[in-house]
Short mmCIF file of C-alpha atoms in Angstrom, two decimals:
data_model
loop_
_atom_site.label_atom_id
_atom_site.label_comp_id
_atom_site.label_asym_id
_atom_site.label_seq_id
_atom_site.Cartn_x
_atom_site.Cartn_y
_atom_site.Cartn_z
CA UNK A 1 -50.45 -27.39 14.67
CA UNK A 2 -51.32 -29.91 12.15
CA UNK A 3 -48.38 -32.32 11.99
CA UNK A 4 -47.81 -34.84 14.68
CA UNK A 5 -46.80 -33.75 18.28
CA UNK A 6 -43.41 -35.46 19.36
CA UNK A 7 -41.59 -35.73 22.65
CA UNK A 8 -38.24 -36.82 22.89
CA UNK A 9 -37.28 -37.69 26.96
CA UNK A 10 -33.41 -38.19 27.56
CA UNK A 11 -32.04 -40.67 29.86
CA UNK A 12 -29.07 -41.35 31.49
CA UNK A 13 -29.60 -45.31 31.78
CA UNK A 14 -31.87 -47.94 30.88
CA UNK A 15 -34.75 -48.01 33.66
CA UNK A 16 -34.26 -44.07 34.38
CA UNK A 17 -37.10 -43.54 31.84
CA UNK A 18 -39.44 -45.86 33.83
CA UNK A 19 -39.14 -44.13 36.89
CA UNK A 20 -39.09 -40.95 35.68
CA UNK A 21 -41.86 -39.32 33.75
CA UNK A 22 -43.39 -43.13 32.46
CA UNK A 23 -46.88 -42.39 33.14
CA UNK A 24 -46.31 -39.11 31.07
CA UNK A 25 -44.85 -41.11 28.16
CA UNK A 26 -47.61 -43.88 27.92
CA UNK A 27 -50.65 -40.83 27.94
CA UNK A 28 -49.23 -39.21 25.33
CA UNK A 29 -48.71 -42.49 22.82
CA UNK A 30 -51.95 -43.09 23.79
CA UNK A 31 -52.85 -39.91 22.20
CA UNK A 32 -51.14 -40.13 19.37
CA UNK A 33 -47.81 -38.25 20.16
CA UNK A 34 -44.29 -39.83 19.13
CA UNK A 35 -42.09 -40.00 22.04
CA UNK A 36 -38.82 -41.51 21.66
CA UNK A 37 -36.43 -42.15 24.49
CA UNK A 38 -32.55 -41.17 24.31
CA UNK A 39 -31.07 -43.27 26.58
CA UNK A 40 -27.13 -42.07 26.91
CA UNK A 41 -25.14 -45.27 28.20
CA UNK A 42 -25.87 -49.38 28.78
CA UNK A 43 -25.92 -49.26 32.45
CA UNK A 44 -23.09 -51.26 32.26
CA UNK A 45 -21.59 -50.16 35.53
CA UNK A 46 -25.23 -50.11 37.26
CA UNK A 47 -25.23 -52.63 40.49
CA UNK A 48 -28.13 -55.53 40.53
CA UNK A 49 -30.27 -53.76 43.29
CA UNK A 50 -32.88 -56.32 43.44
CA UNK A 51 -32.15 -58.98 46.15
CA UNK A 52 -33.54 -61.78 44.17
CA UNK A 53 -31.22 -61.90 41.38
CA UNK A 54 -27.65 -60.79 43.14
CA UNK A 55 -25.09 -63.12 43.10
CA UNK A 56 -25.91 -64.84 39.42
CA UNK A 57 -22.91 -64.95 37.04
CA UNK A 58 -24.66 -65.06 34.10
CA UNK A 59 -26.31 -61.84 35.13
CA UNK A 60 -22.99 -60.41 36.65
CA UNK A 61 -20.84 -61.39 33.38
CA UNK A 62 -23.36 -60.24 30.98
CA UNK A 63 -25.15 -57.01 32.60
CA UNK A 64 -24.81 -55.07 29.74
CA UNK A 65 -26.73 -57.27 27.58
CA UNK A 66 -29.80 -58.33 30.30
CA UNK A 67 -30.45 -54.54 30.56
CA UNK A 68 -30.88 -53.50 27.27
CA UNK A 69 -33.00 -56.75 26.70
CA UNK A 70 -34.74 -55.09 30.02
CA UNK A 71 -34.95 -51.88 28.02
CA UNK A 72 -36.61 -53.73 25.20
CA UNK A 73 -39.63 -55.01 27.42
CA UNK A 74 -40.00 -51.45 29.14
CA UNK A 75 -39.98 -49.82 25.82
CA UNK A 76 -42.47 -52.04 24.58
CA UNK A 77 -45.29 -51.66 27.55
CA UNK A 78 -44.66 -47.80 27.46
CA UNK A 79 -45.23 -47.66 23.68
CA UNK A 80 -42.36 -45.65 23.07
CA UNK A 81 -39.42 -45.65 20.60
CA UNK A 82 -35.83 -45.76 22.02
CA UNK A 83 -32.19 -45.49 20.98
CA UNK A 84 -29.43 -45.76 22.61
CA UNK A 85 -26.58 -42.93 22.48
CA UNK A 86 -23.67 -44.94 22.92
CA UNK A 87 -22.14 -43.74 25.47
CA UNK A 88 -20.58 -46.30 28.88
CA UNK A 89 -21.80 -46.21 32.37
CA UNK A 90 -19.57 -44.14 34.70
CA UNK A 91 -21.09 -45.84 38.16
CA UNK A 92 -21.73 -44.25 41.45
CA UNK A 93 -18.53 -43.79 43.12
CA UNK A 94 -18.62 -44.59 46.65
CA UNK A 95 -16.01 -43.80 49.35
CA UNK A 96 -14.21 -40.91 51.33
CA UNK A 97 -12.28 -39.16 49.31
CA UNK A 98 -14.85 -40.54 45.80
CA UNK A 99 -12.43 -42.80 43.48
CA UNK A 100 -11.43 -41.51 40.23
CA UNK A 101 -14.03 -42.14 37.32
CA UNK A 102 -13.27 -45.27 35.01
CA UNK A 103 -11.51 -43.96 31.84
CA UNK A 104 -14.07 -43.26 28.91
CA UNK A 105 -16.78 -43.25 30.88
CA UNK A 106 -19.77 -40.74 30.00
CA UNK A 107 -19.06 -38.45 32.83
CA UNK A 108 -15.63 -37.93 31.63
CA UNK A 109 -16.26 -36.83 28.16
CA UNK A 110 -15.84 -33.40 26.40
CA UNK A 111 -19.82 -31.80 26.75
CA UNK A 112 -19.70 -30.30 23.57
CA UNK A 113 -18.54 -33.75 21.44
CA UNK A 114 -21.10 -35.77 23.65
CA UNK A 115 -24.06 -33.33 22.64
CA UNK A 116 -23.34 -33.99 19.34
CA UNK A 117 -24.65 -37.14 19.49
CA UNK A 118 -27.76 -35.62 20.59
CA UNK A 119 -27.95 -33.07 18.28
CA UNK A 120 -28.22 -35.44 15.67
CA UNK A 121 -30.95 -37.76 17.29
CA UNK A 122 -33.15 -34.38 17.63
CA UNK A 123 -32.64 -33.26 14.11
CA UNK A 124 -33.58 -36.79 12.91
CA UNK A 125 -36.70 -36.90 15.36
CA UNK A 126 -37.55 -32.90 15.62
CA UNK A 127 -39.16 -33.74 18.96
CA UNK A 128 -41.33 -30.49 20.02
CA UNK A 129 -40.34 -31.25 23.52
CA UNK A 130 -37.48 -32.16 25.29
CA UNK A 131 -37.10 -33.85 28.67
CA UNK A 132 -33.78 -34.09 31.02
CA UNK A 133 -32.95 -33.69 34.37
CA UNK A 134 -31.82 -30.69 35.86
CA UNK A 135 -28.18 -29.78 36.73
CA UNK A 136 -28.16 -31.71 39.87
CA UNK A 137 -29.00 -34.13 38.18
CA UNK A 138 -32.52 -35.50 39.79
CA UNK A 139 -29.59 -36.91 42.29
CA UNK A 140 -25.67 -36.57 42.15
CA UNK A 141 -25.08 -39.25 39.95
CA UNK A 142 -22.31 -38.09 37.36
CA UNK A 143 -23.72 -39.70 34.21
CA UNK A 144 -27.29 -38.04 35.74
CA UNK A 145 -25.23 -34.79 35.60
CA UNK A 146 -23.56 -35.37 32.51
CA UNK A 147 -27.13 -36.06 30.51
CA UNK A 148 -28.29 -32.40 31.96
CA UNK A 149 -24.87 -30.61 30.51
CA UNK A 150 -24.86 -32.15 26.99
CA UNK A 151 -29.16 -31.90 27.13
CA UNK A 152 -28.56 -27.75 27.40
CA UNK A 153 -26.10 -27.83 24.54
CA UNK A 154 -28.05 -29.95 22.25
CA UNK A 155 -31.50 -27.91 22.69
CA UNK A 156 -29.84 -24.84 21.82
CA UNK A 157 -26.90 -25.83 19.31
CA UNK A 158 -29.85 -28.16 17.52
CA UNK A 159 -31.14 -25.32 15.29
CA UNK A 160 -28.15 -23.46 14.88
CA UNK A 161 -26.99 -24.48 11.07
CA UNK A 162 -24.06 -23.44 11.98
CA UNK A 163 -23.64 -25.84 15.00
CA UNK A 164 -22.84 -29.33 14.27
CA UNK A 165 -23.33 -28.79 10.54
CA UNK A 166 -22.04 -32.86 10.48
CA UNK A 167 -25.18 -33.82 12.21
CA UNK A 168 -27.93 -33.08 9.79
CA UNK A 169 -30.95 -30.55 8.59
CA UNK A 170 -31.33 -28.22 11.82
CA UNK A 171 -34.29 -28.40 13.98
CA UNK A 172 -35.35 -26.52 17.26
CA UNK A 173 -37.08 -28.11 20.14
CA UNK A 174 -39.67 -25.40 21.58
CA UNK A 175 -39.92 -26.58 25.03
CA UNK A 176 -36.93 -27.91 27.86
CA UNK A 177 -38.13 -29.46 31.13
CA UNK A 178 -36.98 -31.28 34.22
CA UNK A 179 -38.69 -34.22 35.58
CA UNK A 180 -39.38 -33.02 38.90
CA UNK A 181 -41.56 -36.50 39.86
CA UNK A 182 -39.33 -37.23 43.20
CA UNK A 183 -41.01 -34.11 44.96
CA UNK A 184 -41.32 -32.51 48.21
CA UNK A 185 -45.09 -31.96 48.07
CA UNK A 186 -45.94 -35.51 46.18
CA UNK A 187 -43.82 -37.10 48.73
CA UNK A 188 -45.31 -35.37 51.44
CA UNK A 189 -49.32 -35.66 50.26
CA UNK A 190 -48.26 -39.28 50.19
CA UNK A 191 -46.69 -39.92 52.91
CA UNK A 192 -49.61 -38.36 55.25
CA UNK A 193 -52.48 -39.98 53.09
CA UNK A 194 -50.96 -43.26 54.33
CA UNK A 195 -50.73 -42.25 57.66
CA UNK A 196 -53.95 -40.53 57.76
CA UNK A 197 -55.51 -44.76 56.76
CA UNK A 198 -53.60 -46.34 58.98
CA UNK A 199 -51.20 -47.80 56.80
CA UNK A 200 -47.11 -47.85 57.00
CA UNK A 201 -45.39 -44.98 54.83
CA UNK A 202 -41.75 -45.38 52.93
CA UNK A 203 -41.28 -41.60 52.79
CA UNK A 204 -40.88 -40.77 56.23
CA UNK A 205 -36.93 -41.44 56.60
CA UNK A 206 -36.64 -39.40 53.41
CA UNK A 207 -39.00 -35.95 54.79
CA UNK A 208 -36.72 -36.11 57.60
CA UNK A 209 -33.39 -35.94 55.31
CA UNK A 210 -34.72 -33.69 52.60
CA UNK A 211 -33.02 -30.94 53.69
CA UNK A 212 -30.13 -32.54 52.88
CA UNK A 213 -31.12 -33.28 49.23
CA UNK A 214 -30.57 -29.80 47.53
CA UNK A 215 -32.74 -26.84 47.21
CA UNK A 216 -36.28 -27.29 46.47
CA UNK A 217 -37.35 -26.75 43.26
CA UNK A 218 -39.66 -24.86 40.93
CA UNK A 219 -42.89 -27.27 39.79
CA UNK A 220 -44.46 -25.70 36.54
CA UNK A 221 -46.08 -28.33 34.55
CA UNK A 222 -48.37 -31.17 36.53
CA UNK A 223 -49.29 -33.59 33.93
CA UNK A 224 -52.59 -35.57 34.79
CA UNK A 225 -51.69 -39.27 34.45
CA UNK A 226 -53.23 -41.45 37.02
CA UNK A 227 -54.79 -43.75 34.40
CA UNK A 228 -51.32 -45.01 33.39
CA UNK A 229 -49.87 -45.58 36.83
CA UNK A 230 -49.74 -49.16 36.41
CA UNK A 231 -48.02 -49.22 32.94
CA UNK A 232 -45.51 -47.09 34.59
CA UNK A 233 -45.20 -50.03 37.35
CA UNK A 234 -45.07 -53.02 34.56
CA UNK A 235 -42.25 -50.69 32.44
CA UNK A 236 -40.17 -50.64 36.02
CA UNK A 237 -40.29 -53.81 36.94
CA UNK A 238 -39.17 -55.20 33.16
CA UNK A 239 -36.09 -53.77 34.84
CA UNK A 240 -35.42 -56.76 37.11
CA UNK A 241 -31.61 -56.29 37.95
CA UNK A 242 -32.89 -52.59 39.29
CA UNK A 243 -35.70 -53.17 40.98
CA UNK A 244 -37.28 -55.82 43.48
CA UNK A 245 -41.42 -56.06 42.74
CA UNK A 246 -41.49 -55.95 46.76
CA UNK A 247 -39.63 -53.02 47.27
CA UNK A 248 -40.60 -49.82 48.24
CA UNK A 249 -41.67 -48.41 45.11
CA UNK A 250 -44.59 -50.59 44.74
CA UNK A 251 -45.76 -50.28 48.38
CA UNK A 252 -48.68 -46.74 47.82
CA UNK A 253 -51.53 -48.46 46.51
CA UNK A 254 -52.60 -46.98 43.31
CA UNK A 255 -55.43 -46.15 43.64
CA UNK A 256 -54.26 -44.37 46.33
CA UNK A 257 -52.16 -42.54 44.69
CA UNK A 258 -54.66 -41.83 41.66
CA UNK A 259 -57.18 -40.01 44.64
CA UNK A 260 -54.36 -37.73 46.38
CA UNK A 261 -51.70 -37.08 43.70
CA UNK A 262 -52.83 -37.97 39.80
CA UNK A 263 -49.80 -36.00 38.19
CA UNK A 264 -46.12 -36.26 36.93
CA UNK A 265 -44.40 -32.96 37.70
CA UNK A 266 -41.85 -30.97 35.29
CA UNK A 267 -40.27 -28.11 35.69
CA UNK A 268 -40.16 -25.69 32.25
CA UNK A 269 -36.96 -24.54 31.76
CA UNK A 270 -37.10 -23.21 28.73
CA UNK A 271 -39.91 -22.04 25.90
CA UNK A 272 -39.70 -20.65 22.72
CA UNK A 273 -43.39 -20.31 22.87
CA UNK A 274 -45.98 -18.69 25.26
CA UNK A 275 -47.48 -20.38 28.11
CA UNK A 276 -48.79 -19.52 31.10
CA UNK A 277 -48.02 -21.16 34.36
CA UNK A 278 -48.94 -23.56 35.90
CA UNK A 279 -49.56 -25.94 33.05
CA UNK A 280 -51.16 -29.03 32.69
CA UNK A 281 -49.38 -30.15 29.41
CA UNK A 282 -45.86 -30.44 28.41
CA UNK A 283 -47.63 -29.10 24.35
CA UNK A 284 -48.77 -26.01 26.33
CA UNK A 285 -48.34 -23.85 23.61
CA UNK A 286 -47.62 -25.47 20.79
CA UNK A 287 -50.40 -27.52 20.11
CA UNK A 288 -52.99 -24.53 18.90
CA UNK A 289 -49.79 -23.10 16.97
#
């Protein structure tokens, strides 16, 4: 393939893409691939999770404008290009029975109208590859959910001219994964690498419960990206109302993690192309095509 390699990695809010798959992102712009984020809502409804900053009205009246100025920051370190789909935060719902979802939300919209908007984005990128989550979601969140349902329909209905004939000159993505980075073996290779130096570990609570997460899942693709570990880190903590710099993310020492687990894990869901498994490259494929 002589044209320029492009990725396109969809999002369900702004700081999703820094904790999922970031490292990825920044090895391939350093290589010269496009990569453009689709990130589906504001975040509007997203709760200020880092200590420091709860409680300040400015933030709290205007949330949906500090996070996409957050979004700005992260999408600068990570080199990436972004746009934003449109579409408003559902929120977590909490409680026994869940609340309703807020009318107009993203979760609440027809699949097929909401892939449209991503139907166009890939025809007017023609990524190569597409990232999402898978149809849990990563985690039950509904808009999490929601970007895996209308990610399915736009990777197929993309290069069907007869699809969404509204949304521009067809194109089809050859490759679909999951970001499969919150792991059972990462987590665990982790978790006994700290124990095995003597240090304190923030996975063990979540070994002991991951039973109770959902089925373990297939790992395909384990993309070698230890040497951007720290952008990864910066683009995360540009989202300050998400995440506290002294929180538990930040607490494996990198070069820690560089020694016992160098890799962002995807799982291939689908290929128009050959491959053989495992990979080591989300182009697997396409780049000698």
């Amino acid at each position: 393939m002589t044209e320029q390699l492009r990725m396109m990695a969809v999002h369900a809010h702004p700081d999703d893409e820094s904790s999922k798959g970031a490292a990825t992102m920044a090895k391939y712009v350093s290589e010269g691939v496009d990569v453009l984020v689709a990130t589906c809502t504001g975040g509007e409804r997203g709760s200020i999770l880092n200590p420091k900053l709860q409680g300040d009205p400015y933030i709290e009246e205007h949330i949906h404008e500090v996070r996409a100025r957050e979004m700005a920051e992260a999408r600068d370190i990570l080199g990436v290009k972004q746009e934003w789909l449109g579409f408003v935060d559902s929120g977590l719902p909490e409680g026994d029975p869940l609340p309703p979802l807020p009318e107009g939300c993203f979760a609440l919209q027809d699949v097929d109208e909401a892939a449209g908007a991503l139907v166009r984005l890939i025809r007017e990128f023609r990524p190569h590859v597409v990232t999402t989550y898978d149809e849990n979601g990563g985690y039950p969140h509904p808009d999490h959910i929601m970007t895996h349902k209308i990610s399915m329909v736009a990777f197929e209905a993309a290069g069907d001219p007869e699809r969404f004939p509204e949304a521009g000159e067809p194109w089809q993505p050859l490759k679909l994964y999951y970001n499969q980075g919150f792991n059972r073996p990462r987590t665990q290779a982790l978790h006994d690498a700290l124990l095995e130096r003597g240090m304190e570990s923030p996975y063990g609570e979540w070994l002991e419960r991951w039973h109770t997460m959902g089925r373990e899942r297939t790992l395909t693709t384990y993309v070698p990206c230890g040497d951007f570990f720290e952008i990864r880190d910066k683009a995360l903590i540009a989202h300050a109302t998400q995440i506290d710099p002294d929180g538990g993310w930040f607490r494996v020492p990198l070069d820690l993690q560089r020694e016992v687990w160098p890799t962002e894990e995807y799982e291939l869901a689908k290929s128009l192309v050959d491959t053989s498994l495992p990979e080591d490259d989300l182009f697997a494929g396409i780049r000698n095509n």
